[in-house]
CSV table of C-alpha atoms in Angstrom, one decimal:
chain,number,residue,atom,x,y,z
A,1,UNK,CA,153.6,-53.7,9.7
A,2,UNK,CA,151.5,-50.6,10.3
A,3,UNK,CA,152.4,-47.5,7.5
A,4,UNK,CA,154.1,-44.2,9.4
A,5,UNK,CA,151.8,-42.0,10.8
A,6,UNK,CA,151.8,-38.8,9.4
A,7,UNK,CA,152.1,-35.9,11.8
A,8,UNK,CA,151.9,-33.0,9.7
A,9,UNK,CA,149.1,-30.6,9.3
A,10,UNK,CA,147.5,-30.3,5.6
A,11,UNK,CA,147.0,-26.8,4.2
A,12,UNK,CA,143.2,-27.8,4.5
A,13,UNK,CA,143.7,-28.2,8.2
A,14,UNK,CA,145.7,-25.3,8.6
A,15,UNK,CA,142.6,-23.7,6.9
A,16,UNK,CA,140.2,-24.6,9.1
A,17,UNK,CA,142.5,-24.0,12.3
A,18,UNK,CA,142.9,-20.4,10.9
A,19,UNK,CA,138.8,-20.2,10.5
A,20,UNK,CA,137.9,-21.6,13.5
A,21,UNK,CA,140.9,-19.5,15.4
A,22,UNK,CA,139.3,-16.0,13.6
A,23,UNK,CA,135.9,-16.8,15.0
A,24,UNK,CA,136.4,-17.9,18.5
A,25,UNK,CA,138.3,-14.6,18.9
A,26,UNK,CA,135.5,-12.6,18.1
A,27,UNK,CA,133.2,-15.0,20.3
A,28,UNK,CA,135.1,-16.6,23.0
A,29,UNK,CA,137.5,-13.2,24.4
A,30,UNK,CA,138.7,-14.0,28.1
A,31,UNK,CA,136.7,-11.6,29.6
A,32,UNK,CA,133.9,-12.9,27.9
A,33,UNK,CA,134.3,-16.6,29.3
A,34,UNK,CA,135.1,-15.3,32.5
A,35,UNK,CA,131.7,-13.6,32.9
A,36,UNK,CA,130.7,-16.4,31.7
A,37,UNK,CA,132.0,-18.6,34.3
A,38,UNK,CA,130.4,-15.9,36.7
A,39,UNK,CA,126.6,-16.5,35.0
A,40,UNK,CA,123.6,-19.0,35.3
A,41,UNK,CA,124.6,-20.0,31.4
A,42,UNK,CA,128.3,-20.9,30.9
A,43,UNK,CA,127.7,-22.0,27.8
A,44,UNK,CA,128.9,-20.3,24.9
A,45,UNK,CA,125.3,-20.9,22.6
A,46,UNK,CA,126.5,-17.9,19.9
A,47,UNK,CA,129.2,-19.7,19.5
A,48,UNK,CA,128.3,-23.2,19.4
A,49,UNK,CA,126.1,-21.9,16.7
A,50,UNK,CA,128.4,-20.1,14.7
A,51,UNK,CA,130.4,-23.4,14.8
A,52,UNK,CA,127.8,-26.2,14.5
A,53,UNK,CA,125.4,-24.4,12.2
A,54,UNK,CA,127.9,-21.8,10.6
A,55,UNK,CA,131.0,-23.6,9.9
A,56,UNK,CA,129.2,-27.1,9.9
A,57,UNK,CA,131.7,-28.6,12.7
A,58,UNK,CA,129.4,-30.5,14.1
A,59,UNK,CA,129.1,-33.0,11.5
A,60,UNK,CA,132.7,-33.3,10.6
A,61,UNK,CA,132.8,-37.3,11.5
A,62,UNK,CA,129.1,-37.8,10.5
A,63,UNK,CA,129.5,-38.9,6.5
A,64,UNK,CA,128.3,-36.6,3.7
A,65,UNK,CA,125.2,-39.3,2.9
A,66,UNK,CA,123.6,-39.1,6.6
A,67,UNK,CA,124.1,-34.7,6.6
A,68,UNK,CA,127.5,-34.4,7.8
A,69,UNK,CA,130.5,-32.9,6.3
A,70,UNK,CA,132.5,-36.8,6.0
A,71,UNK,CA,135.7,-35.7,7.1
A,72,UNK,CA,137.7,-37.0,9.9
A,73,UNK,CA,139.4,-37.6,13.2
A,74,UNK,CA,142.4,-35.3,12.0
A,75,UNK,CA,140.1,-32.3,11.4
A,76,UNK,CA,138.3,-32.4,14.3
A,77,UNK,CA,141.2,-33.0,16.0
A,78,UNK,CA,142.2,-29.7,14.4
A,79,UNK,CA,139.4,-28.0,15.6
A,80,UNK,CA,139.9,-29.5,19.6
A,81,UNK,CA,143.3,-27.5,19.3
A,82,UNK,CA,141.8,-24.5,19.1
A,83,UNK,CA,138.7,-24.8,21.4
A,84,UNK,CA,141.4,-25.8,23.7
A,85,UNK,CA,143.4,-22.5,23.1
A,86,UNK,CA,140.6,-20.5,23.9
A,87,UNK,CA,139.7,-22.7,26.9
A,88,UNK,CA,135.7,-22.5,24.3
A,89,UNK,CA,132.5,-23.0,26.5
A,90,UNK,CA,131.5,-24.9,23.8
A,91,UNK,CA,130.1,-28.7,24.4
A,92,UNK,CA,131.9,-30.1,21.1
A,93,UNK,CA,134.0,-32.3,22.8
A,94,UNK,CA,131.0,-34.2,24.3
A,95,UNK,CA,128.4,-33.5,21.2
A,96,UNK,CA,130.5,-33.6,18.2
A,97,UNK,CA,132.6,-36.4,19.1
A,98,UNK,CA,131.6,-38.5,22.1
A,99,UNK,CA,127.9,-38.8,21.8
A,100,UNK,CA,128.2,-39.0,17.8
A,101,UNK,CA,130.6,-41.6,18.3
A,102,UNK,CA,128.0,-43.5,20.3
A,103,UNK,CA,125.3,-42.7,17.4
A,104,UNK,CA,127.6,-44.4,14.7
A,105,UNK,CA,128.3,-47.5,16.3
A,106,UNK,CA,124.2,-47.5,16.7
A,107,UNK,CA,123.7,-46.2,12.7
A,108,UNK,CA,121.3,-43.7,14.6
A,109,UNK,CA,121.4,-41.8,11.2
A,110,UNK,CA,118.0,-39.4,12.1
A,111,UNK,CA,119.9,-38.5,15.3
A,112,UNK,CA,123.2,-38.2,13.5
A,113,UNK,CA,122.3,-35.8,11.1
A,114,UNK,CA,120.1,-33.8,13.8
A,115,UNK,CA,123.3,-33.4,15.9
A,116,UNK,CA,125.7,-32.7,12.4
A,117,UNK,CA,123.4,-29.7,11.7
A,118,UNK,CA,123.8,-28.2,14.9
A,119,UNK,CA,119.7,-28.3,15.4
A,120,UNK,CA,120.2,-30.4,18.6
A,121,UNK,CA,123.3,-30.9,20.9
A,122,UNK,CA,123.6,-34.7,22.5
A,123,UNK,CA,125.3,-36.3,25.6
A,124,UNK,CA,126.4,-39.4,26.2
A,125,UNK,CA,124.9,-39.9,29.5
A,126,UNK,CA,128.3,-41.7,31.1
A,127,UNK,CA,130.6,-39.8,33.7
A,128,UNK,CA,133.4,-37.8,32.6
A,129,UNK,CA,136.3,-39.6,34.3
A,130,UNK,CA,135.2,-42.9,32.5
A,131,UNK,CA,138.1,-44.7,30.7
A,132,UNK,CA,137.5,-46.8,27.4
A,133,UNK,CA,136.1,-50.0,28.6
A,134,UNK,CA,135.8,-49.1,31.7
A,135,UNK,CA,132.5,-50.1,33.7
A,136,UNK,CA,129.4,-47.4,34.0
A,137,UNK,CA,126.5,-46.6,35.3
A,138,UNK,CA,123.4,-47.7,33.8
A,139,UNK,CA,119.8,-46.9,34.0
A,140,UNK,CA,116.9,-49.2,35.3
A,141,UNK,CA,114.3,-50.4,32.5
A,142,UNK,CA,110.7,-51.0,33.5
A,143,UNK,CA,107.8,-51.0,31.5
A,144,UNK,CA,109.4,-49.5,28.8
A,145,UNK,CA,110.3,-46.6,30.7
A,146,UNK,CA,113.8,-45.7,32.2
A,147,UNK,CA,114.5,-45.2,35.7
A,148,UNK,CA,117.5,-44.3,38.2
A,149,UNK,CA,120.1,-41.7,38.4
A,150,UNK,CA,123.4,-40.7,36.4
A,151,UNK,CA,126.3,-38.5,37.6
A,152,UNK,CA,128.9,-36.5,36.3
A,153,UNK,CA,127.5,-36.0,33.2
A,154,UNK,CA,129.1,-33.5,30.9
A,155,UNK,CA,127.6,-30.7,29.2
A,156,UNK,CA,124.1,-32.3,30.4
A,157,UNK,CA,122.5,-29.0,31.0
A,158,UNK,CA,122.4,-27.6,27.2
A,159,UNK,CA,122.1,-31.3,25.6
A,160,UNK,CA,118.8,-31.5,24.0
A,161,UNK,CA,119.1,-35.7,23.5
A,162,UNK,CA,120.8,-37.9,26.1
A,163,UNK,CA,122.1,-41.0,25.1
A,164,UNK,CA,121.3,-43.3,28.2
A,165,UNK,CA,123.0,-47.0,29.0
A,166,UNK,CA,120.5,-49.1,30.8
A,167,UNK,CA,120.6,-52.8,32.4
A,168,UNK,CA,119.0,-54.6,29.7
A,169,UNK,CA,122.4,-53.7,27.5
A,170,UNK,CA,121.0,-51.0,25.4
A,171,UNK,CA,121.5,-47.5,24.7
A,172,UNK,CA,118.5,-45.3,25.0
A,173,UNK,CA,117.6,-41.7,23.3
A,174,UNK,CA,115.7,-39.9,26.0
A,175,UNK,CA,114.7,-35.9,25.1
A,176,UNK,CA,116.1,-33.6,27.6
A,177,UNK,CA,112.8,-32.4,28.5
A,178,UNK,CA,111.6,-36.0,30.4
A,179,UNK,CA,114.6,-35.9,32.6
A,180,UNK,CA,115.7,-33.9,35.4
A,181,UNK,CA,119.4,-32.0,35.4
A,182,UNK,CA,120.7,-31.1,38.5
A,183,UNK,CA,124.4,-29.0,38.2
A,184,UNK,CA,127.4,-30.2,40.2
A,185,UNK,CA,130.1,-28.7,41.5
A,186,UNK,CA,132.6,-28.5,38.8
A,187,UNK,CA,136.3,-27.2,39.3
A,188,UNK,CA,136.0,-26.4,35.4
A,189,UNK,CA,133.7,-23.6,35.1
A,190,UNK,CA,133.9,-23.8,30.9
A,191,UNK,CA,132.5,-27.7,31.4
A,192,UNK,CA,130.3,-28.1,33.5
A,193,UNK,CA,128.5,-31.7,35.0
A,194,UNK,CA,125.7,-32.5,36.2
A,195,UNK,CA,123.3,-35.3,37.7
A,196,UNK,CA,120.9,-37.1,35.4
A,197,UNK,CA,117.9,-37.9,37.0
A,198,UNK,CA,115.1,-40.5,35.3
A,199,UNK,CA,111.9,-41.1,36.6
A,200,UNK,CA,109.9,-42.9,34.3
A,201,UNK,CA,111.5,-40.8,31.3
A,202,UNK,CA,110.4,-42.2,27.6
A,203,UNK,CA,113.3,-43.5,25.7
A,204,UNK,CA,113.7,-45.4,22.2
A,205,UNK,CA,116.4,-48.3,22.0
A,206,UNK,CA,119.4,-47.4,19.7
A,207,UNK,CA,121.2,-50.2,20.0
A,208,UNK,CA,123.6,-52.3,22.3
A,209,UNK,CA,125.2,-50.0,24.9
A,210,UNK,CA,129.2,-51.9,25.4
A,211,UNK,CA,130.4,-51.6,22.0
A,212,UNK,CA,128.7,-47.9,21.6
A,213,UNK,CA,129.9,-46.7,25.1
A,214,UNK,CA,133.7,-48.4,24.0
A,215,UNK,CA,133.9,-46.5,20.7
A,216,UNK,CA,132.6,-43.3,21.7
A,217,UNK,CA,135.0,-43.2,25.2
A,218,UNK,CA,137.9,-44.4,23.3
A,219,UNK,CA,137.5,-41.3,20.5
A,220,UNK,CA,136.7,-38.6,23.5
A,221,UNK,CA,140.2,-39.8,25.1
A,222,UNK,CA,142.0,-39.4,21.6
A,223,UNK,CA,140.6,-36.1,20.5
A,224,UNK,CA,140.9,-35.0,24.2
A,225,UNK,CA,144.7,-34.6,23.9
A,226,UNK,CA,144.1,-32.7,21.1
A,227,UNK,CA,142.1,-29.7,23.4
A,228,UNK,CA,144.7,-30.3,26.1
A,229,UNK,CA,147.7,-30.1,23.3
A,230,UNK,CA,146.1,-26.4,22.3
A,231,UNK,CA,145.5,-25.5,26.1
A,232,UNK,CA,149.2,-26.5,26.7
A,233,UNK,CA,150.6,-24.5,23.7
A,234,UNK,CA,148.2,-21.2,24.3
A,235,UNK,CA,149.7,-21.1,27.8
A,236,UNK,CA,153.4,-21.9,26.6
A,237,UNK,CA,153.0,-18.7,24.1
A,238,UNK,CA,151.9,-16.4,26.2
A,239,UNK,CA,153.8,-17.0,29.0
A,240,UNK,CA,157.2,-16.3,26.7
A,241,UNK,CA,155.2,-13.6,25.7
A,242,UNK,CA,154.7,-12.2,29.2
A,243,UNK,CA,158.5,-12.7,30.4
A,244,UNK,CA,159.7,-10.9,27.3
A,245,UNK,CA,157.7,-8.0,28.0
A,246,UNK,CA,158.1,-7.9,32.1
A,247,UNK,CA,161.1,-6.2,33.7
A,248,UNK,CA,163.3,-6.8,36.8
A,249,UNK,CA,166.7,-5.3,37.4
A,250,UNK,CA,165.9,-3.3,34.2
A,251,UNK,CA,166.3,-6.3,32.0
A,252,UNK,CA,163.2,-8.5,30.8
A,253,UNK,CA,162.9,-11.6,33.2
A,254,UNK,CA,162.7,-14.0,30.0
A,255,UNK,CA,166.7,-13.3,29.7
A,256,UNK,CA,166.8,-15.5,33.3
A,257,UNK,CA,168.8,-18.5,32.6
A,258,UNK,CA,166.9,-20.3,35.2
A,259,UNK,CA,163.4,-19.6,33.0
A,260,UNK,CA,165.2,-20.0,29.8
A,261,UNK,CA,165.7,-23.5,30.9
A,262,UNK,CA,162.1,-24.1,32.5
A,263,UNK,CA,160.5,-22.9,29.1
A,264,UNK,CA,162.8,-25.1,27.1
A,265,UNK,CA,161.5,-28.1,29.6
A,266,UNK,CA,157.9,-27.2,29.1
A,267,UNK,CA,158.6,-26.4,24.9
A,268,UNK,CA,160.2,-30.3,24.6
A,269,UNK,CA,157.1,-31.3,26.2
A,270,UNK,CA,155.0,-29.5,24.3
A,271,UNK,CA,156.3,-30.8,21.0
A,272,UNK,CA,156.5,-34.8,22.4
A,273,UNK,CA,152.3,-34.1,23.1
A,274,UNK,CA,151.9,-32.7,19.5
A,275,UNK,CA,153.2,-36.0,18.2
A,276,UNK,CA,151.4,-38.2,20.6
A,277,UNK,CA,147.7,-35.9,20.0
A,278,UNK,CA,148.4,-36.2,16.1
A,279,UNK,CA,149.3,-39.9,16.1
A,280,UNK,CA,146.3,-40.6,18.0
A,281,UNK,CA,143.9,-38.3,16.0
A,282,UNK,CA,145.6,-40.8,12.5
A,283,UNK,CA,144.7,-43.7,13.9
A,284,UNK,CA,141.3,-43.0,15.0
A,285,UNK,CA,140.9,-41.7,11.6
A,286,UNK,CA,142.6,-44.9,9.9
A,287,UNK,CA,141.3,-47.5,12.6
A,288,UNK,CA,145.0,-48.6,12.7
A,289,UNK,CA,146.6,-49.6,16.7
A,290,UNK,CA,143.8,-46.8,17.6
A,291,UNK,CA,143.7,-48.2,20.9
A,292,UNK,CA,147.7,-48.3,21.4
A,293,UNK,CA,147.6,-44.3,20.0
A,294,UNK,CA,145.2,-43.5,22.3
A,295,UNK,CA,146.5,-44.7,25.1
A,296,UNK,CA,149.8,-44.1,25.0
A,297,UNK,CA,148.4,-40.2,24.3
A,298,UNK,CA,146.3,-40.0,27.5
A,299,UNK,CA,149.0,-41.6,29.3
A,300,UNK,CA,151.0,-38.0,28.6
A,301,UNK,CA,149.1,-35.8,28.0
A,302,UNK,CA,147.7,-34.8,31.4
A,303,UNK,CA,150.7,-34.2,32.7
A,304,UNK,CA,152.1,-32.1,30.0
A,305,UNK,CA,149.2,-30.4,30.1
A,306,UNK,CA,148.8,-29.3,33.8
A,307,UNK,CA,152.6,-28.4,33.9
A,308,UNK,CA,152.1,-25.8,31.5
A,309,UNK,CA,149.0,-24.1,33.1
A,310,UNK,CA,151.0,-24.5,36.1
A,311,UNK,CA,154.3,-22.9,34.9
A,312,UNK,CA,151.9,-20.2,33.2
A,313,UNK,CA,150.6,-19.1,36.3
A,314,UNK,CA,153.6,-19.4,38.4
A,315,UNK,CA,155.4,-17.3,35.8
A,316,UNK,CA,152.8,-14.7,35.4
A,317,UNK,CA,153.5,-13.8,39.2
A,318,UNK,CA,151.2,-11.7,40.7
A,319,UNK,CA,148.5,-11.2,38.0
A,320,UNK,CA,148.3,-14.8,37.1
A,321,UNK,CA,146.5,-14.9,40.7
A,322,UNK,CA,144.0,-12.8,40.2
A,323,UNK,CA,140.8,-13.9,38.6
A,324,UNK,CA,140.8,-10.9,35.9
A,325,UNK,CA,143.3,-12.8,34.2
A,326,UNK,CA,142.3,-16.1,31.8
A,327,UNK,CA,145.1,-18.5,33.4
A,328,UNK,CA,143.1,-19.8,36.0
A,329,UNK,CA,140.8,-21.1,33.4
A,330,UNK,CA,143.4,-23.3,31.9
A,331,UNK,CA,144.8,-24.6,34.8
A,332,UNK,CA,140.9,-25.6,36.0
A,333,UNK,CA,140.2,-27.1,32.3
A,334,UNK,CA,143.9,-29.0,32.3
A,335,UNK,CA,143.4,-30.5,35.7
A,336,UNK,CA,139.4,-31.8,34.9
A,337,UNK,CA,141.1,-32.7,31.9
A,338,UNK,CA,143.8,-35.3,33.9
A,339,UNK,CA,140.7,-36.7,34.7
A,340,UNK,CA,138.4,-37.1,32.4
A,341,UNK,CA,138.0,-39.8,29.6
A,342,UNK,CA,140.3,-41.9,32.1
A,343,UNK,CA,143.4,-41.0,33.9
A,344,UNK,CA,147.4,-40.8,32.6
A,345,UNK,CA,147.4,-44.3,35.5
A,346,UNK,CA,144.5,-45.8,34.0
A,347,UNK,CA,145.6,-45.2,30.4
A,348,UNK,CA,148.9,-46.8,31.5
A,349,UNK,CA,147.9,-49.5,32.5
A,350,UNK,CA,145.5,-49.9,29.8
A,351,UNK,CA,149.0,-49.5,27.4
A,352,UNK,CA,150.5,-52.2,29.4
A,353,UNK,CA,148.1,-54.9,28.7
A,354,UNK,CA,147.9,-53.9,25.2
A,355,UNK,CA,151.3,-54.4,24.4
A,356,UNK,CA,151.9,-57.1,26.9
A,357,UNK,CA,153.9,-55.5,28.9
A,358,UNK,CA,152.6,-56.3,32.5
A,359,UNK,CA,153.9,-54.4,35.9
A,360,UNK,CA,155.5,-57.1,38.5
């Protein structure tokens, strides 16, 4: 009998939601993003250092002994929520959690407490949409050099360390500076992928790829509903926000019955994903039916998700169509993120075998 997860914030997480919330508004302002999204560089490198090196987020599931800050799954769920609210071009997500992830279930301590300090931000060098368990690409290995080509890579083009899969089974650290990153076309401007190419690129074994791939897919699924639970409730608040304050018939449009009833919808749904992103964030932290949690989160929160950037933008009539205004980010970040980390179908079905529970 598993113990009741606990689904509350502590005042230490409500501490560090507060501290990371005060600094991404002076660093990641809408404008500021959208010009970003406009640039050569969307990534947010003032802020990923005021973070990583500044806050020490980095290292918050690297433990104290190996330069991190020992903490947890909860807190950098915590911290998801609000890089998810400001829709952050920040490659945390991918640094922080996946490819550190990977480096735990190697005990790559030099590398772990390179990327817990912030000096050096890693990628797991698997594609986005991946699922837990699902199959990848992997590398050729010849002559002790690594060969072949990788796509959909995440946050490649500021990651200084790649973390490679290659056919013999293992998991390679190749420097960013042997390989070559090509940039794809990405409907998320504030994530962008990329194409890994290897030619002959240096790399020094780690350990076995399956198990390391697994753990770090399975927490970049659980912590993702975390982002997509903060992009969900940012566009929830200030779309009441916006109907409260717009007029029709002289009367603010939020009295509507009809939107009343919409924004109740979308508020219920809002809460259900809290519990599901908080439950899985526990049992990622306590190793308890982590795979159940996470699964059963990814399985709603897409949808949840997407529904809100879609309502927000519906809602915000004309101006949410036009590209001044941030709302376009989030729906852009919610739909890559239906995808990515596995989708609501293959999370379902992934549920269903876990629980026994098999479709007709």
């Amino acid at each position: 009998m598993s113990a009741q997860p606990d689904l509350l914030y502590s005042e230490e997480e409500e501490a560090l939601r507060a501290a990371v919330r005060d600094l991404l508004a002076d660093h990641c302002d809408a404008p500021g993003v959208i010009a970003r999204t406009e640039s050569d560089a969307p990534h947010d490198l003032e802020a990923w250092k005021a973070l990583a090196d500044g806050m020490g987020l980095a290292g918050l599931l690297v433990p104290e002994e190996h330069g991190g800050q020992g903490a947890g799954h909860r807190e950098a769920a915590v911290v998801l929520e609000e890089l998810g609210r400001a829709v952050a071009p920040v490659p945390y997500l991918t640094s922080a959690v996946v490819a550190t992830e990977a480096l735990l279930a190697c005990d790559a301590f030099d590398l772990l407490a390179e990327l817990a300090s912030g000096r050096r931000i890693g990628a797991l060098a698997v594609a986005l949409h991946l699922a837990p368990g699902a199959a990848h690409q992997a590398v050729r290995v010849q002559d002790g050099a690594l060969h072949g080509e990788l796509t959909g890579i995440a946050d490649a083009a500021v990651a200084h360390v790649l973390l490679v899969p290659a056919d013999d089974g293992g998991l390679y650290a190749v420097d960013a500076d042997a390989v070559t990153v090509t940039p794809q076309v990405s409907l998320d401007l504030t994530r962008p992928v990329a194409t890994v190419r290897l030619d002959g690129a240096p790399g020094r074994r780690l350990g076995d790829a399956e198990p390391a791939v697994r753990r770090a897919l399975r927490a970049g699924a659980g912590l993702l509903a975390s982002e997509q639970l903060g992009l969900a409730e940012w566009t929830l608040t200030e779309t009441v926000r916006y109907l409260k304050e717009r007029k029709q018939f002289n009367r603010p449009v939020g009295g509507f019955q009809a939107l009343k009833h919409r924004l109740a919808q979308l508020w219920l749904e809002v809460v259900n994903l809290r519990a599901a992103a908080r439950n899985a964030a526990g049992a990622l932290a306590s190793g308890t039916d982590a795979d159940v949690a996470v699964a059963v989160a990814q399985a709603y929160a897409a949808s949840v998700a997407v529904h809100a950037a879609e309502e927000a933008l519906q809602l915000h009539a004309g101006i949410g169509m036009t590209w001044e205004h941030p709302v376009h980010l989030y729906l852009k970040r919610a739909k890559a993120d239906s995808i990515a980390y596995g989708t609501a179908g293959a999370h379902r079905a992934a549920l269903a075998e876990l629980v026994d529970l098999q479709a007709p």
